[in-house]
XYZ file of C-alpha atoms in Angstrom:
575
model
C -17.657 -54.059 17.949
C -19.812 -56.832 19.300
C -18.060 -60.429 19.398
C -19.731 -63.947 21.132
C -17.643 -67.077 21.928
C -19.694 -70.281 22.542
C -17.874 -72.696 24.601
C -19.776 -74.982 25.325
C -20.788 -76.569 28.144
C -18.154 -74.303 30.151
C -19.629 -72.754 33.176
C -17.657 -69.440 32.062
C -19.432 -65.750 31.321
C -17.652 -63.167 30.042
C -17.979 -59.759 29.199
C -14.617 -57.778 27.912
C -16.263 -54.251 27.489
C -14.213 -50.865 26.691
C -13.684 -47.544 27.137
C -11.427 -44.656 24.641
C -9.840 -42.133 26.921
C -10.755 -38.785 24.925
C -7.816 -37.174 26.183
C -5.456 -39.556 25.146
C -7.231 -41.560 22.696
C -5.887 -44.925 24.119
C -7.924 -48.114 24.462
C -8.397 -50.500 27.345
C -10.538 -53.352 27.750
C -10.996 -54.894 31.217
C -12.975 -57.936 31.900
C -15.026 -59.003 34.543
C -15.879 -62.779 34.946
C -19.925 -64.223 36.311
C -20.449 -67.437 36.031
C -24.410 -67.334 35.005
C -23.567 -69.100 31.564
C -21.487 -71.120 28.426
C -21.524 -68.235 26.471
C -18.256 -65.216 26.292
C -19.767 -61.471 24.971
C -16.841 -59.274 23.882
C -17.562 -55.949 23.148
C -14.574 -52.471 22.304
C -16.136 -49.165 20.568
C -12.300 -50.026 18.455
C -12.387 -53.657 16.821
C -8.172 -52.190 16.095
C -7.464 -53.640 19.752
C -9.944 -56.371 21.023
C -8.883 -59.919 21.387
C -8.516 -63.381 23.235
C -4.830 -64.115 24.061
C -3.955 -66.025 21.092
C -2.551 -68.881 21.842
C -6.267 -69.247 23.601
C -9.882 -69.488 21.463
C -9.697 -67.247 17.859
C -8.654 -64.633 17.510
C -11.198 -61.735 17.609
C -9.080 -58.529 16.703
C -5.929 -58.058 16.075
C -4.400 -55.245 14.248
C -1.729 -53.528 16.094
C -2.035 -56.665 18.182
C 0.587 -56.487 22.348
C 1.885 -53.185 20.972
C 5.079 -51.219 23.141
C 2.567 -48.817 25.170
C 0.334 -51.737 26.033
C 0.489 -55.087 26.280
C -0.734 -57.832 28.907
C 0.002 -59.202 32.062
C 0.337 -61.930 33.217
C -2.416 -62.025 35.316
C -4.770 -61.635 32.297
C -2.922 -64.621 30.782
C -4.230 -67.290 33.409
C -7.730 -66.056 33.161
C -8.294 -67.186 29.628
C -8.647 -71.001 27.601
C -6.716 -72.599 25.120
C -7.340 -72.491 21.901
C -8.250 -75.831 21.090
C -10.671 -75.809 24.072
C -12.532 -73.481 23.147
C -12.536 -73.868 18.840
C -16.243 -72.249 18.246
C -15.713 -68.101 17.523
C -19.675 -67.017 16.893
C -18.811 -63.692 15.401
C -21.055 -61.084 13.742
C -21.003 -59.135 11.020
C -18.714 -56.534 12.205
C -15.934 -59.125 12.528
C -12.635 -59.796 11.245
C -12.242 -62.797 8.218
C -9.813 -65.397 10.258
C -7.529 -64.496 8.322
C -6.713 -61.607 6.437
C -4.714 -62.357 3.500
C -6.182 -63.096 -0.506
C -7.009 -66.448 -1.029
C -3.992 -65.689 -3.730
C -1.690 -64.676 -1.033
C -2.543 -68.131 0.847
C -1.987 -70.148 -2.171
C 1.326 -68.482 -1.988
C 2.062 -68.984 1.352
C 1.062 -72.244 0.937
C 3.520 -73.044 -0.862
C 6.386 -71.734 -0.146
C 5.849 -73.807 3.282
C 4.622 -77.325 1.192
C 8.624 -76.394 -0.871
C 10.162 -76.616 2.502
C 8.905 -79.672 4.101
C 9.378 -81.028 0.739
C 13.411 -80.142 0.888
C 12.767 -82.645 4.442
C 11.890 -86.339 3.199
C 13.673 -85.402 -0.051
C 16.749 -84.861 1.413
C 16.666 -88.386 3.754
C 16.260 -91.037 0.003
C 18.288 -88.393 -2.064
C 21.292 -90.827 -2.204
C 19.306 -93.922 -2.228
C 19.994 -94.737 -5.676
C 23.953 -93.978 -4.889
C 24.913 -95.814 -2.094
C 26.804 -98.725 -4.326
C 28.989 -95.111 -5.588
C 28.965 -94.203 -2.570
C 30.231 -97.247 -0.813
C 32.971 -97.379 -3.344
C 33.811 -93.792 -2.264
C 34.280 -94.020 1.413
C 35.677 -98.191 1.044
C 32.156 -98.989 3.541
C 29.708 -101.280 3.385
C 26.531 -100.868 1.589
C 24.661 -101.304 5.849
C 26.963 -98.509 6.715
C 25.626 -95.938 4.361
C 22.228 -97.470 4.872
C 22.745 -96.035 8.216
C 23.317 -92.609 7.273
C 19.852 -93.095 6.263
C 18.658 -94.189 9.592
C 20.979 -91.700 11.543
C 19.443 -88.350 8.984
C 16.078 -90.349 10.280
C 16.001 -90.564 13.944
C 17.377 -86.489 13.573
C 14.551 -86.078 11.576
C 12.233 -87.770 14.070
C 13.768 -85.284 17.574
C 14.548 -81.932 16.531
C 11.244 -80.770 15.136
C 9.665 -81.393 19.381
C 12.264 -78.776 19.704
C 11.208 -76.392 16.583
C 8.131 -77.084 16.755
C 7.470 -75.510 20.383
C 9.755 -72.533 19.566
C 8.145 -71.271 16.082
C 4.492 -72.223 17.999
C 5.756 -69.100 20.370
C 8.667 -67.381 18.572
C 7.206 -67.094 15.120
C 7.041 -69.167 11.922
C 9.293 -67.445 9.855
C 13.280 -67.252 12.345
C 12.571 -70.969 12.440
C 12.695 -71.188 9.177
C 15.486 -68.731 7.970
C 18.215 -70.509 11.148
C 17.341 -73.822 10.743
C 17.436 -73.675 6.777
C 20.999 -71.242 7.256
C 21.948 -74.526 9.368
C 21.158 -77.276 6.832
C 22.884 -75.309 3.885
C 26.079 -75.618 6.241
C 25.416 -79.030 6.553
C 24.921 -80.121 2.684
C 27.758 -77.616 2.030
C 30.457 -80.094 5.340
C 28.582 -83.395 3.484
C 28.936 -82.012 -0.269
C 33.476 -81.664 1.149
C 33.792 -84.823 3.616
C 36.152 -87.752 2.549
C 35.615 -89.474 6.272
C 32.178 -92.351 6.798
C 32.266 -90.657 10.572
C 31.884 -87.610 9.759
C 29.782 -88.074 6.748
C 27.170 -89.823 9.426
C 28.403 -86.591 11.695
C 27.016 -83.670 9.271
C 23.824 -86.328 8.672
C 23.181 -84.825 11.870
C 24.025 -82.144 11.884
C 20.975 -81.298 8.645
C 18.387 -83.118 10.246
C 19.021 -80.528 12.658
C 18.745 -77.957 10.269
C 16.207 -79.473 7.775
C 13.296 -81.009 10.378
C 11.397 -78.553 11.859
C 9.487 -77.382 8.292
C 8.063 -80.781 9.057
C 6.305 -79.343 12.258
C 5.591 -75.672 11.950
C 4.519 -76.570 7.578
C 1.480 -78.207 9.315
C 0.950 -75.059 12.204
C 1.802 -72.559 9.119
C -1.493 -73.854 7.123
C -3.594 -73.926 10.555
C -2.373 -69.842 10.861
C -3.685 -69.062 7.610
C -7.278 -71.507 7.047
C -9.937 -72.759 9.254
C -11.469 -75.702 9.018
C -13.689 -75.598 6.218
C -10.903 -75.003 3.673
C -8.004 -77.537 5.847
C -8.627 -80.028 3.793
C -7.799 -78.616 0.374
C -4.674 -77.304 1.609
C -3.257 -79.632 3.463
C -4.014 -81.575 0.865
C -1.226 -79.266 -1.835
C 1.586 -79.238 1.505
C 1.789 -83.033 2.232
C 2.741 -83.212 -1.535
C 5.995 -81.588 -0.100
C 6.321 -84.510 2.905
C 5.357 -86.923 0.588
C 6.845 -86.769 -2.361
C 9.787 -85.740 -0.713
C 10.525 -89.662 -0.493
C 10.194 -90.553 -3.126
C 11.660 -87.768 -5.800
C 14.369 -87.588 -4.071
C 16.226 -91.139 -5.101
C 14.613 -89.950 -8.798
C 17.024 -86.757 -8.431
C 20.113 -88.468 -6.649
C 19.971 -90.988 -8.845
C 20.291 -88.053 -11.983
C 23.071 -86.933 -10.451
C 25.458 -89.331 -9.256
C 25.187 -91.008 -13.395
C 26.040 -87.722 -14.492
C 28.408 -85.993 -11.420
C 28.933 -88.767 -8.991
C 28.094 -88.829 -5.596
C 29.429 -85.538 -4.244
C 27.303 -83.084 -6.118
C 24.198 -83.999 -5.075
C 25.133 -82.252 -2.051
C 26.246 -79.333 -4.039
C 22.777 -79.347 -5.636
C 20.963 -79.250 -2.009
C 22.819 -76.607 -0.775
C 22.133 -74.480 -3.888
C 18.463 -76.050 -3.476
C 18.018 -74.789 0.229
C 20.432 -71.572 -0.464
C 17.236 -70.377 -3.029
C 14.316 -71.163 -1.113
C 15.849 -69.953 2.299
C 15.802 -66.056 0.013
C 12.520 -66.750 -1.328
C 11.269 -67.524 2.450
C 13.862 -64.319 3.250
C 12.072 -61.694 0.810
C 8.571 -62.992 0.244
C 7.059 -64.916 3.896
C 4.816 -63.389 5.733
C 5.089 -64.458 9.835
C 2.193 -66.693 10.419
C 1.934 -67.007 14.291
C -1.710 -65.829 15.584
C -0.696 -65.295 19.031
C 1.984 -62.434 16.532
C 0.619 -61.013 13.861
C -3.447 -62.912 14.346
C -5.352 -62.497 11.834
C -2.454 -61.401 9.739
C -3.019 -57.914 10.381
C -0.403 -57.658 13.067
C 3.249 -57.035 12.523
C 5.895 -59.223 13.558
C 8.989 -60.955 12.024
C 8.418 -58.520 9.028
C 9.630 -58.949 5.266
C 12.064 -56.331 3.969
C 8.592 -55.414 2.177
C 6.905 -55.084 5.432
C 9.711 -53.190 7.204
C 10.473 -50.921 4.792
C 6.472 -49.452 3.996
C 6.637 -49.616 7.681
C 9.138 -47.162 8.148
C 7.260 -45.156 5.360
C 4.082 -45.457 6.505
C 6.181 -44.954 9.870
C 7.200 -41.312 8.768
C 4.815 -40.414 7.675
C 1.891 -40.023 10.940
C 5.100 -40.638 13.693
C 6.371 -43.051 15.769
C 2.976 -43.339 18.029
C 0.649 -45.063 15.746
C 3.643 -47.680 14.694
C 4.767 -48.999 17.636
C 6.761 -52.202 17.216
C 4.838 -55.166 18.787
C 6.805 -57.666 20.777
C 5.971 -61.296 22.268
C 4.617 -60.391 26.405
C 7.422 -61.832 28.653
C 4.070 -64.277 30.420
C 4.699 -66.102 27.000
C 9.143 -66.197 26.456
C 9.210 -67.760 30.131
C 6.230 -70.452 28.725
C 8.752 -72.320 26.460
C 8.713 -75.400 26.431
C 11.777 -77.175 24.101
C 9.408 -80.899 24.776
C 5.845 -79.645 24.929
C 5.227 -81.342 22.180
C 5.504 -84.617 23.763
C 2.997 -84.556 26.444
C 0.315 -84.087 23.856
C 1.469 -88.421 23.244
C -0.919 -88.356 26.740
C -3.949 -87.926 24.945
C -5.348 -90.922 24.035
C -6.994 -89.694 20.956
C -3.643 -88.604 19.525
C -2.073 -91.375 21.442
C -4.419 -93.044 18.831
C -3.312 -90.865 16.086
C 0.367 -90.792 16.177
C 0.632 -95.032 16.384
C -1.713 -95.656 13.169
C 0.550 -93.213 11.275
C 3.098 -94.087 12.303
C 2.330 -97.614 11.416
C 1.207 -96.290 7.390
C 5.101 -94.194 6.962
C 6.595 -97.709 8.179
C 4.468 -98.872 5.611
C 5.545 -96.615 2.351
C 9.511 -96.902 3.656
C 9.239 -100.256 3.963
C 8.790 -100.239 0.678
C 10.452 -97.508 -0.747
C 13.276 -97.552 1.345
C 14.411 -101.820 -0.402
C 13.952 -100.241 -4.170
C 17.623 -99.997 -4.771
C 18.680 -103.602 -3.777
C 15.621 -105.089 -5.023
C 15.537 -103.996 -8.779
C 19.267 -103.765 -9.392
C 19.771 -107.902 -8.385
C 14.963 -108.164 -9.795
C 15.726 -106.022 -13.175
C 19.563 -105.675 -13.277
C 19.368 -101.287 -13.952
C 21.148 -98.682 -13.018
C 21.763 -95.339 -10.789
C 19.627 -93.097 -12.956
C 16.815 -96.049 -13.733
C 16.095 -96.630 -10.166
C 16.249 -92.894 -9.749
C 13.397 -93.249 -11.972
C 11.700 -96.494 -11.547
C 10.043 -93.857 -8.344
C 8.069 -91.374 -10.073
C 5.689 -93.983 -10.184
C 5.155 -94.041 -6.335
C 5.563 -89.919 -6.953
C 3.096 -89.433 -8.666
C 0.722 -91.352 -7.540
C 1.894 -89.401 -4.163
C 0.837 -86.312 -6.095
C -2.378 -88.073 -7.209
C -3.067 -89.220 -3.490
C -3.066 -85.781 -1.846
C -4.555 -83.294 -4.043
C -7.695 -85.735 -4.979
C -7.410 -86.041 -0.738
C -7.627 -83.450 0.405
C -10.513 -82.214 -1.829
C -12.558 -85.428 -0.336
C -11.614 -83.882 2.932
C -12.766 -80.583 2.376
C -16.452 -81.843 0.504
C -16.871 -84.626 3.099
C -16.251 -81.603 5.780
C -19.117 -79.469 4.432
C -21.715 -82.382 3.484
C -21.194 -83.856 8.013
C -21.625 -80.129 8.522
C -24.864 -79.404 6.953
C -25.916 -83.192 7.514
C -25.437 -81.695 11.652
C -27.693 -78.461 10.679
C -24.699 -76.330 10.214
C -24.127 -73.320 8.621
C -21.455 -72.927 5.553
C -21.013 -69.566 5.456
C -20.287 -69.843 8.892
C -18.003 -71.980 8.937
C -15.780 -70.418 6.672
C -14.542 -68.211 9.617
C -13.537 -71.337 11.220
C -17.127 -71.383 14.109
C -17.329 -75.601 14.565
C -18.994 -76.543 18.291
C -17.810 -79.269 20.278
C -19.850 -81.554 18.979
C -18.923 -81.276 15.124
C -17.624 -85.001 14.502
C -14.356 -83.720 13.494
C -13.735 -87.368 13.724
C -15.709 -89.384 11.517
C -15.614 -86.239 8.731
C -11.196 -86.581 8.433
C -11.555 -90.609 8.280
C -15.107 -92.266 7.183
C -12.651 -93.262 4.194
C -9.913 -94.980 6.504
C -9.817 -97.362 6.573
C -10.473 -98.735 2.067
C -7.088 -96.287 2.031
C -5.997 -99.181 4.600
C -6.993 -101.873 3.376
C -6.415 -101.518 -0.379
C -2.780 -100.515 0.823
C -2.523 -103.843 2.605
C -3.784 -106.079 -0.466
C -1.912 -103.786 -2.657
C 1.480 -104.011 -1.153
C 1.046 -108.460 -0.818
C 0.599 -108.249 -4.898
C 3.718 -106.406 -4.960
C 5.852 -108.380 -2.954
C 4.156 -111.830 -5.056
C 5.047 -109.620 -8.400
C 8.824 -109.604 -7.176
C 9.013 -112.646 -6.934
C 7.919 -114.419 -9.625
C 9.837 -111.039 -11.523
C 6.852 -110.192 -13.656
C 7.221 -107.195 -15.644
C 8.353 -103.478 -14.443
C 5.371 -102.230 -16.235
C 3.252 -103.533 -13.564
C 4.973 -103.536 -10.114
C 4.834 -99.524 -11.548
C 0.959 -99.837 -12.465
C 1.118 -101.026 -8.621
C 3.626 -97.767 -7.089
C 0.815 -95.413 -8.839
C -1.577 -97.766 -6.675
C 1.139 -97.773 -3.274
C 1.467 -94.016 -4.110
C -1.805 -92.470 -3.725
C -3.327 -94.988 -0.905
C -0.457 -94.140 1.734
C -1.227 -90.363 1.084
C -3.864 -90.644 1.823
C -4.150 -92.754 4.591
C -1.691 -89.887 6.149
C -3.530 -87.280 4.639
C -7.051 -87.552 6.487
C -4.658 -88.246 9.596
C -2.160 -85.031 9.986
C -5.586 -82.916 8.613
C -7.525 -83.637 11.564
C -4.690 -83.253 13.944
C -4.295 -80.020 13.246
C -8.234 -79.772 13.334
C -7.578 -81.086 17.204
C -4.897 -78.514 17.986
C -5.186 -75.303 15.757
C -3.461 -73.586 18.339
C -0.378 -75.674 18.250
C -0.090 -77.205 15.606
C 3.935 -76.934 15.287
C 3.556 -78.919 18.390
C 1.508 -81.229 18.166
C 3.036 -81.658 14.450
C 6.249 -82.345 15.858
C 4.729 -84.955 18.534
C 3.713 -87.201 15.337
C 6.936 -86.912 13.346
C 8.805 -88.406 16.457
C 6.963 -91.482 16.582
C 6.316 -91.938 12.971
C 10.652 -91.248 11.467
C 11.747 -93.618 13.906
C 9.278 -96.315 13.024
C 10.755 -94.903 9.081
C 14.063 -95.328 10.766
C 13.366 -98.641 11.614
C 11.936 -100.028 8.836
C 14.809 -99.540 7.511
C 17.505 -100.804 9.121
C 15.039 -104.195 9.343
C 13.257 -104.387 5.768
C 16.878 -105.230 3.608
C 17.735 -108.309 6.224
C 13.405 -109.730 6.586
C 13.481 -109.998 2.682
C 16.686 -111.631 2.783
C 15.231 -114.581 4.694
C 11.851 -113.813 3.889
C 12.599 -113.599 0.120
C 10.156 -110.538 -1.339
C 6.668 -112.305 -1.467
C 5.946 -113.729 1.921
C 8.372 -109.910 2.636
C 5.820 -108.031 2.444
C 2.983 -109.891 2.939
C 3.905 -109.989 6.640
C 5.121 -105.661 6.240
C 1.419 -106.145 5.411
C -0.083 -108.430 7.549
C 1.667 -105.657 10.289
C -0.734 -103.123 9.598
C -3.664 -104.838 10.011
C -3.667 -104.427 13.965
C -3.256 -100.835 13.659
C -6.018 -100.269 11.283
C -8.225 -100.960 13.989
C -6.945 -98.569 16.007
C -9.544 -95.959 13.672
C -12.471 -97.833 15.067
C -11.947 -97.376 18.770
C -11.460 -92.682 18.565
C -14.567 -92.869 16.086
C -16.977 -94.298 18.447
C -15.115 -92.485 21.712
C -13.537 -89.548 20.486
C -15.685 -86.938 19.962
C -16.004 -87.832 23.750
C -12.299 -87.186 24.829
C -12.060 -84.586 23.060
C -15.313 -83.172 24.383
C -13.333 -83.784 27.813
C -10.143 -82.161 27.309
C -12.762 -78.888 26.442
C -13.900 -79.263 29.323
C -10.318 -79.544 31.934
C -9.133 -76.785 29.893
C -11.975 -74.182 30.520
C -12.665 -75.298 33.759
C -9.007 -74.151 34.425
C -9.485 -71.478 32.088
C -12.821 -70.318 34.665
C -10.276 -71.360 37.678
C -7.155 -69.095 36.782
C -9.373 -66.463 36.628
C -11.070 -67.094 39.749
């Protein structure tokens, strides 16, 4: 087996050679480091044993990686650079694929991640149409009921910082299952609550349980997809995050009108139970530091466990040693490491841009129940159904933008003389203009969103026909989600090995902005009126649109400097 890692502008030349002991059939790989050039070569006569440490660089081989009879030492871990610092891996024809899963299996994983991600934003907004009913039942004001949305979003912002870092070390599957169980318990508590303070406490616990899927879902996509195909998969995955806020009120309105508001949470508990069952049975572990390209064995599904148990009986325990997580990795867990990414200039710009867009979207979605009730006299169910227009827009925008992102990526790669076949293996040079590939259309979507938001406000002011308003809802959904998808995909591209953590940092800021928008929008509309109110929101978004310009100009330089810094640190640790 022979693999080459192109670490552009680095000073390292690393050779890993493998020798096989014929007496005990064991394989070892030993590193030799010299300072010749920027090409790292890995040779191993056993493709099952050659690999680069998981959080550093691409994964060269994964089968039976890190078994009980072998493993890595602390010194091994110190010699390797961060994965996102070494994004270019040139593989020859003998190299294993980036992911061994079939396209059908990838789609199954993406859809499970999307449905799981759908739960969190769905839960945030599902009782919006039922606020009037909850107000009467609990004998509190509408402002206090709306505080339940704000509290949920605050905990939704904070929690993924912990769960994202945990999933980047212990695996995606355990975090999915454990947090969903917390979520189910909270839903049962909410359905049975009789007082407002208890409702707020259960909403905090509910957010703590459901919000993990927002961060680790993006990490799951990065585990199995290369940048060449990531845009399309991220588009479908984003259906969960974008359709949840708009379909939640639809579902909540129907349930509240037919069964009462408490049944909203009983239905959520049943949905969570069905989801955790599907994840337990069918969701493979994808974290590359545990299973590499999918050929490793860790956090197994029941079917994987049974298959390995049967195979172990046939071939004996020596051939099927359990995969373990090295102790050095366990000690490195920092629950709030994701916050450190905000120190990076390009990350800070992307997160701030996304947060403003998210806040703008929440301004018009959370204000719908009050506005439509006053202007058009709609009941809970009718208000919920109006969210379908925005929901369809989000679905359309997610799918179309995902395909556009993939097409833009291929077009720009070809212009830069890159072989599309190599791109399918995840091979990118640090000089590749990722920022331009992902953001070249963002300004168009942003401009259309701002214009339509102003039109929406003034249509409400003149009490235009509801059909016109809902068409504007659809366009806002298309352009809003196209904007956010571009940002999400770029962040995952920049940090493929820590995608769950980087998305957790994004989630923290965006949810805080969303919570702020939820609190401020109703008083603003009452003071300024719907016309000027949404005009002010649109004007507030304009400065954030300019953030794309420095990112396009200096983003590649910042990314290159970060890569060189990490490579230098890896070289220092190697000595």
